[in-house]
PDB file of C-alpha atoms in Angstrom:
ATOM      1  CA  MET A   1     -23.208  49.359  23.894  1.00  0.00           C
ATOM      2  CA  PRO A   2     -20.536  48.627  26.514  1.00  0.00           C
ATOM      3  CA  SER A   3     -20.921  45.263  28.181  1.00  0.00           C
ATOM      4  CA  PRO A   4     -21.884  45.113  31.879  1.00  0.00           C
ATOM      5  CA  GLU A   5     -18.741  43.040  32.493  1.00  0.00           C
ATOM      6  CA  ASP A   6     -16.488  45.809  31.118  1.00  0.00           C
ATOM      7  CA  LEU A   7     -18.308  48.390  33.222  1.00  0.00           C
ATOM      8  CA  ARG A   8     -17.884  46.168  36.261  1.00  0.00           C
ATOM      9  CA  VAL A   9     -14.117  45.864  35.651  1.00  0.00           C
ATOM     10  CA  PHE A  10     -13.823  49.626  35.163  1.00  0.00           C
ATOM     11  CA  THR A  11     -15.637  50.495  38.411  1.00  0.00           C
ATOM     12  CA  THR A  12     -13.390  48.052  40.292  1.00  0.00           C
ATOM     13  CA  VAL A  13     -10.261  49.704  38.860  1.00  0.00           C
ATOM     14  CA  VAL A  14     -11.573  53.119  39.950  1.00  0.00           C
ATOM     15  CA  ARG A  15     -12.363  51.899  43.477  1.00  0.00           C
ATOM     16  CA  LYS A  16      -9.064  50.064  43.899  1.00  0.00           C
ATOM     17  CA  ALA A  17      -7.017  52.700  41.995  1.00  0.00           C
ATOM     18  CA  SER A  18      -4.956  49.775  40.763  1.00  0.00           C
ATOM     19  CA  PHE A  19      -5.056  47.403  37.774  1.00  0.00           C
ATOM     20  CA  ALA A  20      -3.340  44.665  39.773  1.00  0.00           C
ATOM     21  CA  GLU A  21      -5.796  44.840  42.677  1.00  0.00           C
ATOM     22  CA  ALA A  22      -8.746  44.975  40.268  1.00  0.00           C
ATOM     23  CA  ALA A  23      -7.370  41.883  38.526  1.00  0.00           C
ATOM     24  CA  ALA A  24      -7.139  40.066  41.846  1.00  0.00           C
ATOM     25  CA  ALA A  25     -10.714  41.052  42.714  1.00  0.00           C
ATOM     26  CA  HIS A  26     -11.965  39.580  39.441  1.00  0.00           C
ATOM     27  CA  ASN A  27      -9.690  36.536  39.623  1.00  0.00           C
ATOM     28  CA  ALA A  28      -8.066  37.609  36.352  1.00  0.00           C
ATOM     29  CA  SER A  29      -4.694  38.837  35.100  1.00  0.00           C
ATOM     30  CA  PRO A  30      -3.680  42.534  34.930  1.00  0.00           C
ATOM     31  CA  ALA A  31      -3.363  42.082  31.160  1.00  0.00           C
ATOM     32  CA  PHE A  32      -7.025  41.021  30.990  1.00  0.00           C
ATOM     33  CA  VAL A  33      -8.076  44.110  32.975  1.00  0.00           C
ATOM     34  CA  SER A  34      -5.981  46.384  30.728  1.00  0.00           C
ATOM     35  CA  LYS A  35      -7.591  44.873  27.640  1.00  0.00           C
ATOM     36  CA  ARG A  36     -11.155  45.353  28.994  1.00  0.00           C
ATOM     37  CA  ILE A  37     -10.458  48.998  29.873  1.00  0.00           C
ATOM     38  CA  ARG A  38      -8.922  49.624  26.437  1.00  0.00           C
ATOM     39  CA  LEU A  39     -11.973  48.090  24.691  1.00  0.00           C
ATOM     40  CA  LEU A  40     -14.313  50.146  26.865  1.00  0.00           C
ATOM     41  CA  GLU A  41     -12.472  53.359  25.989  1.00  0.00           C
ATOM     42  CA  GLN A  42     -12.688  52.457  22.296  1.00  0.00           C
ATOM     43  CA  GLU A  43     -16.390  51.677  22.623  1.00  0.00           C
ATOM     44  CA  LEU A  44     -17.153  55.001  24.330  1.00  0.00           C
ATOM     45  CA  GLY A  45     -14.606  57.052  22.398  1.00  0.00           C
ATOM     46  CA  VAL A  46     -13.134  58.698  25.515  1.00  0.00           C
ATOM     47  CA  LYS A  47     -10.093  58.415  27.767  1.00  0.00           C
ATOM     48  CA  LEU A  48     -11.197  56.987  31.108  1.00  0.00           C
ATOM     49  CA  LEU A  49      -7.980  56.611  33.095  1.00  0.00           C
ATOM     50  CA  HIS A  50      -4.507  58.121  33.448  1.00  0.00           C
ATOM     51  CA  ARG A  51      -2.095  55.343  34.325  1.00  0.00           C
ATOM     52  CA  THR A  52       1.368  55.941  35.800  1.00  0.00           C
ATOM     53  CA  THR A  53       3.888  53.583  37.358  1.00  0.00           C
ATOM     54  CA  ARG A  54       2.574  54.392  40.826  1.00  0.00           C
ATOM     55  CA  ARG A  55      -1.145  55.020  40.525  1.00  0.00           C
ATOM     56  CA  VAL A  56      -4.270  55.125  38.382  1.00  0.00           C
ATOM     57  CA  ALA A  57      -6.158  58.423  38.099  1.00  0.00           C
ATOM     58  CA  VAL A  58      -9.657  58.923  36.700  1.00  0.00           C
ATOM     59  CA  THR A  59     -10.183  61.485  33.953  1.00  0.00           C
ATOM     60  CA  GLU A  60     -13.070  63.954  33.965  1.00  0.00           C
ATOM     61  CA  GLN A  61     -14.898  61.816  31.383  1.00  0.00           C
ATOM     62  CA  GLY A  62     -14.001  58.756  33.435  1.00  0.00           C
ATOM     63  CA  GLU A  63     -15.759  60.256  36.478  1.00  0.00           C
ATOM     64  CA  ARG A  64     -18.989  60.678  34.484  1.00  0.00           C
ATOM     65  CA  VAL A  65     -18.750  57.143  33.118  1.00  0.00           C
ATOM     66  CA  TYR A  66     -18.024  55.792  36.605  1.00  0.00           C
ATOM     67  CA  HIS A  67     -21.232  57.296  38.059  1.00  0.00           C
ATOM     68  CA  TRP A  68     -23.316  56.084  35.110  1.00  0.00           C
ATOM     69  CA  ALA A  69     -21.712  52.638  35.291  1.00  0.00           C
ATOM     70  CA  GLN A  70     -22.661  52.311  38.954  1.00  0.00           C
ATOM     71  CA  ARG A  71     -26.267  53.152  38.156  1.00  0.00           C
ATOM     72  CA  ILE A  72     -26.352  50.745  35.200  1.00  0.00           C
ATOM     73  CA  LEU A  73     -24.802  47.912  37.206  1.00  0.00           C
ATOM     74  CA  ASP A  74     -27.262  48.503  40.048  1.00  0.00           C
ATOM     75  CA  GLU A  75     -30.143  48.217  37.572  1.00  0.00           C
ATOM     76  CA  VAL A  76     -28.654  45.046  36.090  1.00  0.00           C
ATOM     77  CA  GLU A  77     -28.341  43.581  39.566  1.00  0.00           C
ATOM     78  CA  HIS A  78     -31.943  44.445  40.350  1.00  0.00           C
ATOM     79  CA  LEU A  79     -32.991  42.864  37.061  1.00  0.00           C
ATOM     80  CA  LEU A  80     -31.127  39.642  37.866  1.00  0.00           C
ATOM     81  CA  GLN A  81     -32.632  39.555  41.336  1.00  0.00           C
ATOM     82  CA  GLU A  82     -36.120  40.113  39.926  1.00  0.00           C
ATOM     83  CA  VAL A  83     -35.691  37.350  37.344  1.00  0.00           C
ATOM     84  CA  ASP A  84     -34.424  34.993  40.038  1.00  0.00           C
ATOM     85  CA  VAL A  85     -37.349  35.816  42.320  1.00  0.00           C
ATOM     86  CA  THR A  86     -39.802  35.416  39.425  1.00  0.00           C
ATOM     87  CA  ARG A  87     -38.397  31.974  38.723  1.00  0.00           C
ATOM     88  CA  ARG A  88     -38.806  30.994  42.372  1.00  0.00           C
ATOM     89  CA  GLN A  89     -41.958  32.867  43.397  1.00  0.00           C
ATOM     90  CA  PRO A  90     -45.172  33.238  41.367  1.00  0.00           C
ATOM     91  CA  ARG A  91     -45.776  36.844  40.394  1.00  0.00           C
ATOM     92  CA  GLY A  92     -46.764  38.949  37.388  1.00  0.00           C
ATOM     93  CA  LEU A  93     -49.349  38.400  34.655  1.00  0.00           C
ATOM     94  CA  LEU A  94     -50.422  34.803  33.910  1.00  0.00           C
ATOM     95  CA  ARG A  95     -52.319  34.382  30.616  1.00  0.00           C
ATOM     96  CA  VAL A  96     -54.458  31.228  30.526  1.00  0.00           C
ATOM     97  CA  SER A  97     -56.676  29.936  27.718  1.00  0.00           C
ATOM     98  CA  THR A  98     -59.299  27.188  27.717  1.00  0.00           C
ATOM     99  CA  SER A  99     -62.659  26.220  26.167  1.00  0.00           C
ATOM    100  CA  PHE A 100     -66.046  27.872  26.835  1.00  0.00           C
ATOM    101  CA  GLY A 101     -68.076  25.637  29.159  1.00  0.00           C
ATOM    102  CA  PHE A 102     -65.140  23.900  30.813  1.00  0.00           C
ATOM    103  CA  GLY A 103     -63.555  27.293  31.420  1.00  0.00           C
ATOM    104  CA  ARG A 104     -66.645  28.714  33.100  1.00  0.00           C
ATOM    105  CA  ASN A 105     -67.578  25.671  35.151  1.00  0.00           C
ATOM    106  CA  VAL A 106     -64.191  24.271  36.148  1.00  0.00           C
ATOM    107  CA  VAL A 107     -61.131  26.353  35.204  1.00  0.00           C
ATOM    108  CA  ALA A 108     -62.450  29.740  36.416  1.00  0.00           C
ATOM    109  CA  PRO A 109     -63.365  28.438  39.910  1.00  0.00           C
ATOM    110  CA  ALA A 110     -59.968  26.723  40.148  1.00  0.00           C
ATOM    111  CA  LEU A 111     -58.090  29.889  39.185  1.00  0.00           C
ATOM    112  CA  SER A 112     -60.183  31.871  41.652  1.00  0.00           C
ATOM    113  CA  GLN A 113     -58.740  29.712  44.419  1.00  0.00           C
ATOM    114  CA  LEU A 114     -55.231  30.015  42.945  1.00  0.00           C
ATOM    115  CA  ILE A 115     -55.270  33.814  42.893  1.00  0.00           C
ATOM    116  CA  ALA A 116     -56.463  33.884  46.507  1.00  0.00           C
ATOM    117  CA  GLN A 117     -53.350  31.931  47.514  1.00  0.00           C
ATOM    118  CA  TYR A 118     -50.906  33.976  45.406  1.00  0.00           C
ATOM    119  CA  PRO A 119     -51.902  37.669  45.520  1.00  0.00           C
ATOM    120  CA  ALA A 120     -48.764  38.729  43.600  1.00  0.00           C
ATOM    121  CA  LEU A 121     -50.197  36.983  40.524  1.00  0.00           C
ATOM    122  CA  GLN A 122     -52.339  38.762  37.955  1.00  0.00           C
ATOM    123  CA  LEU A 123     -54.577  36.550  35.859  1.00  0.00           C
ATOM    124  CA  ARG A 124     -56.103  36.850  32.400  1.00  0.00           C
ATOM    125  CA  LEU A 125     -58.379  33.953  31.381  1.00  0.00           C
ATOM    126  CA  GLU A 126     -59.613  33.762  27.777  1.00  0.00           C
ATOM    127  CA  VAL A 127     -61.963  31.149  26.300  1.00  0.00           C
ATOM    128  CA  PHE A 128     -62.083  29.899  22.700  1.00  0.00           C
ATOM    129  CA  ASP A 129     -63.941  27.385  20.528  1.00  0.00           C
ATOM    130  CA  ARG A 130     -60.656  26.400  18.825  1.00  0.00           C
ATOM    131  CA  ILE A 131     -57.221  25.045  19.617  1.00  0.00           C
ATOM    132  CA  VAL A 132     -54.940  27.858  20.791  1.00  0.00           C
ATOM    133  CA  ASP A 133     -51.353  28.142  19.571  1.00  0.00           C
ATOM    134  CA  VAL A 134     -50.002  28.842  23.043  1.00  0.00           C
ATOM    135  CA  ALA A 135     -46.585  30.195  22.085  1.00  0.00           C
ATOM    136  CA  ALA A 136     -47.627  32.158  18.976  1.00  0.00           C
ATOM    137  CA  GLU A 137     -50.614  33.804  20.698  1.00  0.00           C
ATOM    138  CA  GLY A 138     -48.706  34.764  23.830  1.00  0.00           C
ATOM    139  CA  PHE A 139     -50.376  32.480  26.362  1.00  0.00           C
ATOM    140  CA  ASP A 140     -48.515  30.970  29.294  1.00  0.00           C
ATOM    141  CA  LEU A 141     -50.860  28.002  29.622  1.00  0.00           C
ATOM    142  CA  ASP A 142     -53.758  26.277  27.870  1.00  0.00           C
ATOM    143  CA  VAL A 143     -56.064  24.020  29.917  1.00  0.00           C
ATOM    144  CA  ARG A 144     -57.212  21.577  27.281  1.00  0.00           C
ATOM    145  CA  VAL A 145     -59.824  18.829  27.128  1.00  0.00           C
ATOM    146  CA  GLY A 146     -58.621  16.379  24.479  1.00  0.00           C
ATOM    147  CA  ASP A 147     -55.473  14.487  23.598  1.00  0.00           C
ATOM    148  CA  GLU A 148     -54.467  16.356  20.411  1.00  0.00           C
ATOM    149  CA  ILE A 149     -51.239  18.118  21.437  1.00  0.00           C
ATOM    150  CA  ALA A 150     -48.625  19.460  19.004  1.00  0.00           C
ATOM    151  CA  PRO A 151     -45.186  17.849  19.447  1.00  0.00           C
ATOM    152  CA  HIS A 152     -43.380  21.174  19.975  1.00  0.00           C
ATOM    153  CA  LEU A 153     -45.435  21.900  23.105  1.00  0.00           C
ATOM    154  CA  ILE A 154     -45.017  20.550  26.633  1.00  0.00           C
ATOM    155  CA  ALA A 155     -48.019  18.988  28.358  1.00  0.00           C
ATOM    156  CA  ARG A 156     -48.819  17.633  31.800  1.00  0.00           C
ATOM    157  CA  HIS A 157     -51.752  15.316  32.463  1.00  0.00           C
ATOM    158  CA  LEU A 158     -54.189  16.926  34.908  1.00  0.00           C
ATOM    159  CA  ALA A 159     -57.069  14.428  35.041  1.00  0.00           C
ATOM    160  CA  ASP A 160     -58.561  11.376  33.332  1.00  0.00           C
ATOM    161  CA  ASN A 161     -61.643  12.049  31.246  1.00  0.00           C
ATOM    162  CA  HIS A 162     -63.539  10.836  28.194  1.00  0.00           C
ATOM    163  CA  ARG A 163     -66.649  11.811  26.242  1.00  0.00           C
ATOM    164  CA  VAL A 164     -69.777   9.655  26.326  1.00  0.00           C
ATOM    165  CA  LEU A 165     -72.999   9.417  24.319  1.00  0.00           C
ATOM    166  CA  CYS A 166     -76.111  10.396  26.239  1.00  0.00           C
ATOM    167  CA  ALA A 167     -79.709  11.569  25.816  1.00  0.00           C
ATOM    168  CA  ALA A 168     -82.707  12.443  27.985  1.00  0.00           C
ATOM    169  CA  PRO A 169     -85.185   9.710  29.008  1.00  0.00           C
ATOM    170  CA  ALA A 170     -87.869  11.599  27.033  1.00  0.00           C
ATOM    171  CA  TYR A 171     -85.825  11.308  23.830  1.00  0.00           C
ATOM    172  CA  VAL A 172     -85.132   7.603  24.373  1.00  0.00           C
ATOM    173  CA  GLN A 173     -88.819   6.980  25.046  1.00  0.00           C
ATOM    174  CA  ARG A 174     -89.789   8.829  21.869  1.00  0.00           C
ATOM    175  CA  ARG A 175     -87.077   7.661  19.443  1.00  0.00           C
ATOM    176  CA  GLY A 176     -85.591   4.606  21.102  1.00  0.00           C
ATOM    177  CA  SER A 177     -81.948   3.922  21.964  1.00  0.00           C
ATOM    178  CA  PRO A 178     -79.394   3.157  19.212  1.00  0.00           C
ATOM    179  CA  ARG A 179     -78.103  -0.399  19.435  1.00  0.00           C
ATOM    180  CA  THR A 180     -75.060   0.149  17.178  1.00  0.00           C
ATOM    181  CA  LEU A 181     -72.949   3.088  16.046  1.00  0.00           C
ATOM    182  CA  ASP A 182     -74.415   2.802  12.556  1.00  0.00           C
ATOM    183  CA  GLU A 183     -77.864   3.546  13.956  1.00  0.00           C
ATOM    184  CA  LEU A 184     -76.675   6.992  15.109  1.00  0.00           C
ATOM    185  CA  ALA A 185     -77.124   8.173  11.514  1.00  0.00           C
ATOM    186  CA  GLY A 186     -80.882   7.760  11.935  1.00  0.00           C
ATOM    187  CA  HIS A 187     -81.043   9.767  15.160  1.00  0.00           C
ATOM    188  CA  ASP A 188     -81.127  13.469  15.989  1.00  0.00           C
ATOM    189  CA  CYS A 189     -77.602  14.239  17.148  1.00  0.00           C
ATOM    190  CA  LEU A 190     -76.635  17.500  18.794  1.00  0.00           C
ATOM    191  CA  VAL A 191     -73.461  18.501  17.004  1.00  0.00           C
ATOM    192  CA  ILE A 192     -70.884  20.662  18.763  1.00  0.00           C
ATOM    193  CA  LYS A 193     -68.062  22.459  16.992  1.00  0.00           C
ATOM    194  CA  GLU A 194     -65.289  21.142  19.217  1.00  0.00           C
ATOM    195  CA  ARG A 195     -61.835  22.660  19.462  1.00  0.00           C
ATOM    196  CA  ASP A 196     -60.075  19.470  18.344  1.00  0.00           C
ATOM    197  CA  HIS A 197     -62.566  17.530  16.183  1.00  0.00           C
ATOM    198  CA  PRO A 198     -64.069  17.984  12.696  1.00  0.00           C
ATOM    199  CA  PHE A 199     -67.646  19.253  12.734  1.00  0.00           C
ATOM    200  CA  GLY A 200     -70.258  16.487  12.611  1.00  0.00           C
ATOM    201  CA  VAL A 201     -67.798  13.592  12.848  1.00  0.00           C
ATOM    202  CA  TRP A 202     -67.668  11.588  16.072  1.00  0.00           C
ATOM    203  CA  LYS A 203     -64.565   9.458  16.575  1.00  0.00           C
ATOM    204  CA  LEU A 204     -65.274   6.740  19.109  1.00  0.00           C
ATOM    205  CA  ARG A 205     -63.330   3.857  20.581  1.00  0.00           C
ATOM    206  CA  SER A 206     -64.339   0.524  22.081  1.00  0.00           C
ATOM    207  CA  GLY A 207     -61.347  -1.439  23.338  1.00  0.00           C
ATOM    208  CA  ASN A 208     -58.923  -1.643  20.400  1.00  0.00           C
ATOM    209  CA  GLN A 209     -61.619  -0.779  17.855  1.00  0.00           C
ATOM    210  CA  GLU A 210     -61.940   2.811  16.592  1.00  0.00           C
ATOM    211  CA  ARG A 211     -64.725   4.189  14.403  1.00  0.00           C
ATOM    212  CA  SER A 212     -65.627   7.544  12.865  1.00  0.00           C
ATOM    213  CA  VAL A 213     -69.351   8.223  12.512  1.00  0.00           C
ATOM    214  CA  LYS A 214     -70.933  11.056  10.521  1.00  0.00           C
ATOM    215  CA  VAL A 215     -73.869  12.496  12.487  1.00  0.00           C
ATOM    216  CA  THR A 216     -76.483  15.157  11.784  1.00  0.00           C
ATOM    217  CA  GLY A 217     -79.407  16.761  13.561  1.00  0.00           C
ATOM    218  CA  PRO A 218     -81.638  19.827  13.598  1.00  0.00           C
ATOM    219  CA  LEU A 219     -79.588  21.589  16.297  1.00  0.00           C
ATOM    220  CA  SER A 220     -75.886  22.410  16.385  1.00  0.00           C
ATOM    221  CA  THR A 221     -73.688  24.875  18.302  1.00  0.00           C
ATOM    222  CA  ASN A 222     -70.131  25.767  19.205  1.00  0.00           C
ATOM    223  CA  HIS A 223     -71.029  25.866  22.908  1.00  0.00           C
ATOM    224  CA  GLY A 224     -71.104  22.559  24.776  1.00  0.00           C
ATOM    225  CA  GLU A 225     -73.334  23.772  27.604  1.00  0.00           C
ATOM    226  CA  MET A 226     -76.065  24.680  25.129  1.00  0.00           C
ATOM    227  CA  ALA A 227     -75.888  21.231  23.534  1.00  0.00           C
ATOM    228  CA  VAL A 228     -76.160  19.545  26.943  1.00  0.00           C
ATOM    229  CA  GLN A 229     -79.189  21.684  27.797  1.00  0.00           C
ATOM    230  CA  TRP A 230     -80.824  20.700  24.494  1.00  0.00           C
ATOM    231  CA  ALA A 231     -80.107  17.065  25.358  1.00  0.00           C
ATOM    232  CA  ARG A 232     -81.759  17.516  28.763  1.00  0.00           C
ATOM    233  CA  ASP A 233     -84.757  19.004  26.947  1.00  0.00           C
ATOM    234  CA  GLY A 234     -85.076  15.820  24.894  1.00  0.00           C
ATOM    235  CA  HIS A 235     -83.923  17.187  21.514  1.00  0.00           C
ATOM    236  CA  GLY A 236     -81.331  14.534  20.724  1.00  0.00           C
ATOM    237  CA  ILE A 237     -78.125  12.644  21.500  1.00  0.00           C
ATOM    238  CA  VAL A 238     -75.015  14.497  22.628  1.00  0.00           C
ATOM    239  CA  LEU A 239     -71.361  13.435  22.843  1.00  0.00           C
ATOM    240  CA  ARG A 240     -70.008  15.213  25.869  1.00  0.00           C
ATOM    241  CA  SER A 241     -67.199  15.054  28.405  1.00  0.00           C
ATOM    242  CA  LEU A 242     -67.976  12.781  31.335  1.00  0.00           C
ATOM    243  CA  TRP A 243     -66.721  15.577  33.576  1.00  0.00           C
ATOM    244  CA  ASP A 244     -69.540  17.779  32.220  1.00  0.00           C
ATOM    245  CA  VAL A 245     -72.446  15.289  32.310  1.00  0.00           C
ATOM    246  CA  ALA A 246     -71.563  13.108  35.315  1.00  0.00           C
ATOM    247  CA  ALA A 247     -74.058  14.893  37.560  1.00  0.00           C
ATOM    248  CA  ASP A 248     -76.822  14.508  34.943  1.00  0.00           C
ATOM    249  CA  LEU A 249     -76.084  10.795  34.583  1.00  0.00           C
ATOM    250  CA  GLN A 250     -76.122  10.429  38.362  1.00  0.00           C
ATOM    251  CA  ALA A 251     -79.433  12.292  38.658  1.00  0.00           C
ATOM    252  CA  GLY A 252     -81.026  10.458  35.725  1.00  0.00           C
ATOM    253  CA  SER A 253     -81.724  13.581  33.685  1.00  0.00           C
ATOM    254  CA  LEU A 254     -79.487  12.026  31.028  1.00  0.00           C
ATOM    255  CA  LEU A 255     -78.983   8.363  30.140  1.00  0.00           C
ATOM    256  CA  GLN A 256     -75.735   6.983  28.770  1.00  0.00           C
ATOM    257  CA  LEU A 257     -76.114   5.284  25.388  1.00  0.00           C
ATOM    258  CA  LEU A 258     -73.819   2.659  23.851  1.00  0.00           C
ATOM    259  CA  PRO A 259     -71.661   2.707  27.003  1.00  0.00           C
ATOM    260  CA  GLU A 260     -69.012   0.491  25.398  1.00  0.00           C
ATOM    261  CA  TRP A 261     -68.153   3.355  23.023  1.00  0.00           C
ATOM    262  CA  GLN A 262     -66.379   6.505  24.192  1.00  0.00           C
ATOM    263  CA  GLN A 263     -64.010   9.211  23.028  1.00  0.00           C
ATOM    264  CA  GLN A 264     -60.765   9.766  24.912  1.00  0.00           C
ATOM    265  CA  ALA A 265     -60.576  13.364  26.136  1.00  0.00           C
ATOM    266  CA  ASN A 266     -58.194  13.690  29.045  1.00  0.00           C
ATOM    267  CA  ILE A 267     -57.533  17.057  30.669  1.00  0.00           C
ATOM    268  CA  TRP A 268     -54.093  18.570  30.038  1.00  0.00           C
ATOM    269  CA  ALA A 269     -52.066  21.624  30.902  1.00  0.00           C
ATOM    270  CA  VAL A 270     -50.231  22.690  27.714  1.00  0.00           C
ATOM    271  CA  TYR A 271     -47.411  25.253  27.828  1.00  0.00           C
ATOM    272  CA  PRO A 272     -44.521  26.396  25.604  1.00  0.00           C
ATOM    273  CA  THR A 273     -41.577  26.338  28.060  1.00  0.00           C
ATOM    274  CA  ARG A 274     -40.388  24.106  30.876  1.00  0.00           C
ATOM    275  CA  LEU A 275     -41.903  24.701  34.291  1.00  0.00           C
ATOM    276  CA  GLU A 276     -38.612  25.443  36.045  1.00  0.00           C
ATOM    277  CA  ARG A 277     -38.281  28.606  33.932  1.00  0.00           C
ATOM    278  CA  SER A 278     -41.444  30.225  35.306  1.00  0.00           C
ATOM    279  CA  ALA A 279     -42.692  30.014  38.871  1.00  0.00           C
ATOM    280  CA  LYS A 280     -46.133  31.348  37.922  1.00  0.00           C
ATOM    281  CA  VAL A 281     -46.747  28.606  35.340  1.00  0.00           C
ATOM    282  CA  ARG A 282     -45.272  25.883  37.572  1.00  0.00           C
ATOM    283  CA  VAL A 283     -47.417  26.878  40.540  1.00  0.00           C
ATOM    284  CA  CYS A 284     -50.545  27.076  38.369  1.00  0.00           C
ATOM    285  CA  VAL A 285     -50.007  23.632  36.825  1.00  0.00           C
ATOM    286  CA  GLU A 286     -49.286  22.003  40.187  1.00  0.00           C
ATOM    287  CA  PHE A 287     -52.316  23.715  41.697  1.00  0.00           C
ATOM    288  CA  LEU A 288     -54.584  22.510  38.887  1.00  0.00           C
ATOM    289  CA  GLN A 289     -53.330  18.945  39.314  1.00  0.00           C
ATOM    290  CA  GLU A 290     -54.245  19.068  42.978  1.00  0.00           C
ATOM    291  CA  PHE A 291     -57.557  20.784  42.243  1.00  0.00           C
ATOM    292  CA  PHE A 292     -58.666  18.168  39.717  1.00  0.00           C
ATOM    293  CA  SER A 293     -57.689  15.305  42.003  1.00  0.00           C
ATOM    294  CA  LYS A 294     -59.893  16.712  44.794  1.00  0.00           C
ATOM    295  CA  GLN A 295     -62.720  18.475  42.943  1.00  0.00           C
ATOM    296  CA  ALA A 296     -63.935  15.817  40.512  1.00  0.00           C
ATOM    297  CA  PRO A 297     -67.758  15.785  40.798  1.00  0.00           C
ATOM    298  CA  THR A 298     -69.258  12.898  42.761  1.00  0.00           C
ATOM    299  CA  GLY A 299     -71.241  11.952  39.699  1.00  0.00           C
ATOM    300  CA  PHE A 300     -68.013  11.714  37.721  1.00  0.00           C
ATOM    301  CA  ARG A 301     -66.499   9.220  40.171  1.00  0.00           C
ATOM    302  CA  ASN A 302     -69.708   7.194  40.303  1.00  0.00           C
ATOM    303  CA  ALA A 303     -69.937   7.113  36.512  1.00  0.00           C
ATOM    304  CA  ILE A 304     -66.341   5.864  36.301  1.00  0.00           C
ATOM    305  CA  LYS A 305     -67.163   3.081  38.791  1.00  0.00           C
ATOM    306  CA  LYS A 306     -70.293   2.179  36.839  1.00  0.00           C
ATOM    307  CA  GLU A 307     -68.343   1.949  33.577  1.00  0.00           C
ATOM    308  CA  ALA A 308     -65.667  -0.184  35.233  1.00  0.00           C
ATOM    309  CA  ALA A 309     -68.424  -2.566  36.378  1.00  0.00           C
ATOM    310  CA  ILE A 310     -69.800  -2.758  32.811  1.00  0.00           C
ATOM    311  CA  GLU A 311     -66.348  -3.573  31.413  1.00  0.00           C
TER     312      GLU A 311
END
């Protein structure tokens, strides 16, 4: 295929009817222009120009190539303009992935506000019970709860968060409250198949101390909202994001257990390429940062204050 640069040189020669003037227009030497025309003729297999000492004339084949070259160069220019606009202004399809409950309760409402502000965007939100390989699966962005992020990906912190142990007052009244992590083994625990944790193993931290506890119970699920509802119903102890259970803790429908132990689970935007390369991803990430800073549930803020007082 002829290069756009060679086509551009050729169309300039035709318009100027002069190799010297075309060279001046491209800030190049006449020898450079002659070489580009010769290579273009070889590439296309036709004679494009008749050159005499006084003037340059276009052949019949050259006329056809000239008209096609103009159309091709116009399309290339439109392409470059479109790419430049896309890098500066959010538009086109934005594919976002996230987890089930967090996606429904938090990410979907946030993206609803985003799309209202940027009508040129199209949005596809998909939810999973597993870690998504953003680049390999064709997503622009993964909104992730949890700090397990592959080193080849780029991530921006959206909000502080951690998971806490909690149960309904009815469960605590019936079974008592565990006094140590080891006592969790004797309790009914509501196990969730998390995206970033092995099934039935809770990794918890208290200060500099970290422990892994194997837990079991009669109920398990891959959907966090179901586990929280079972906890509200008094069926057992759940380990859940403070963002998800803050309102329940505030209302008293759930009680926090072993408050000195928690599992770090910050909220991240994870994406495969740098933000300056895509306006739609950049705008989405910046919007989510602002959204999380303003929309944290009141119960979440109060729970954070309460934990700070305990510490």
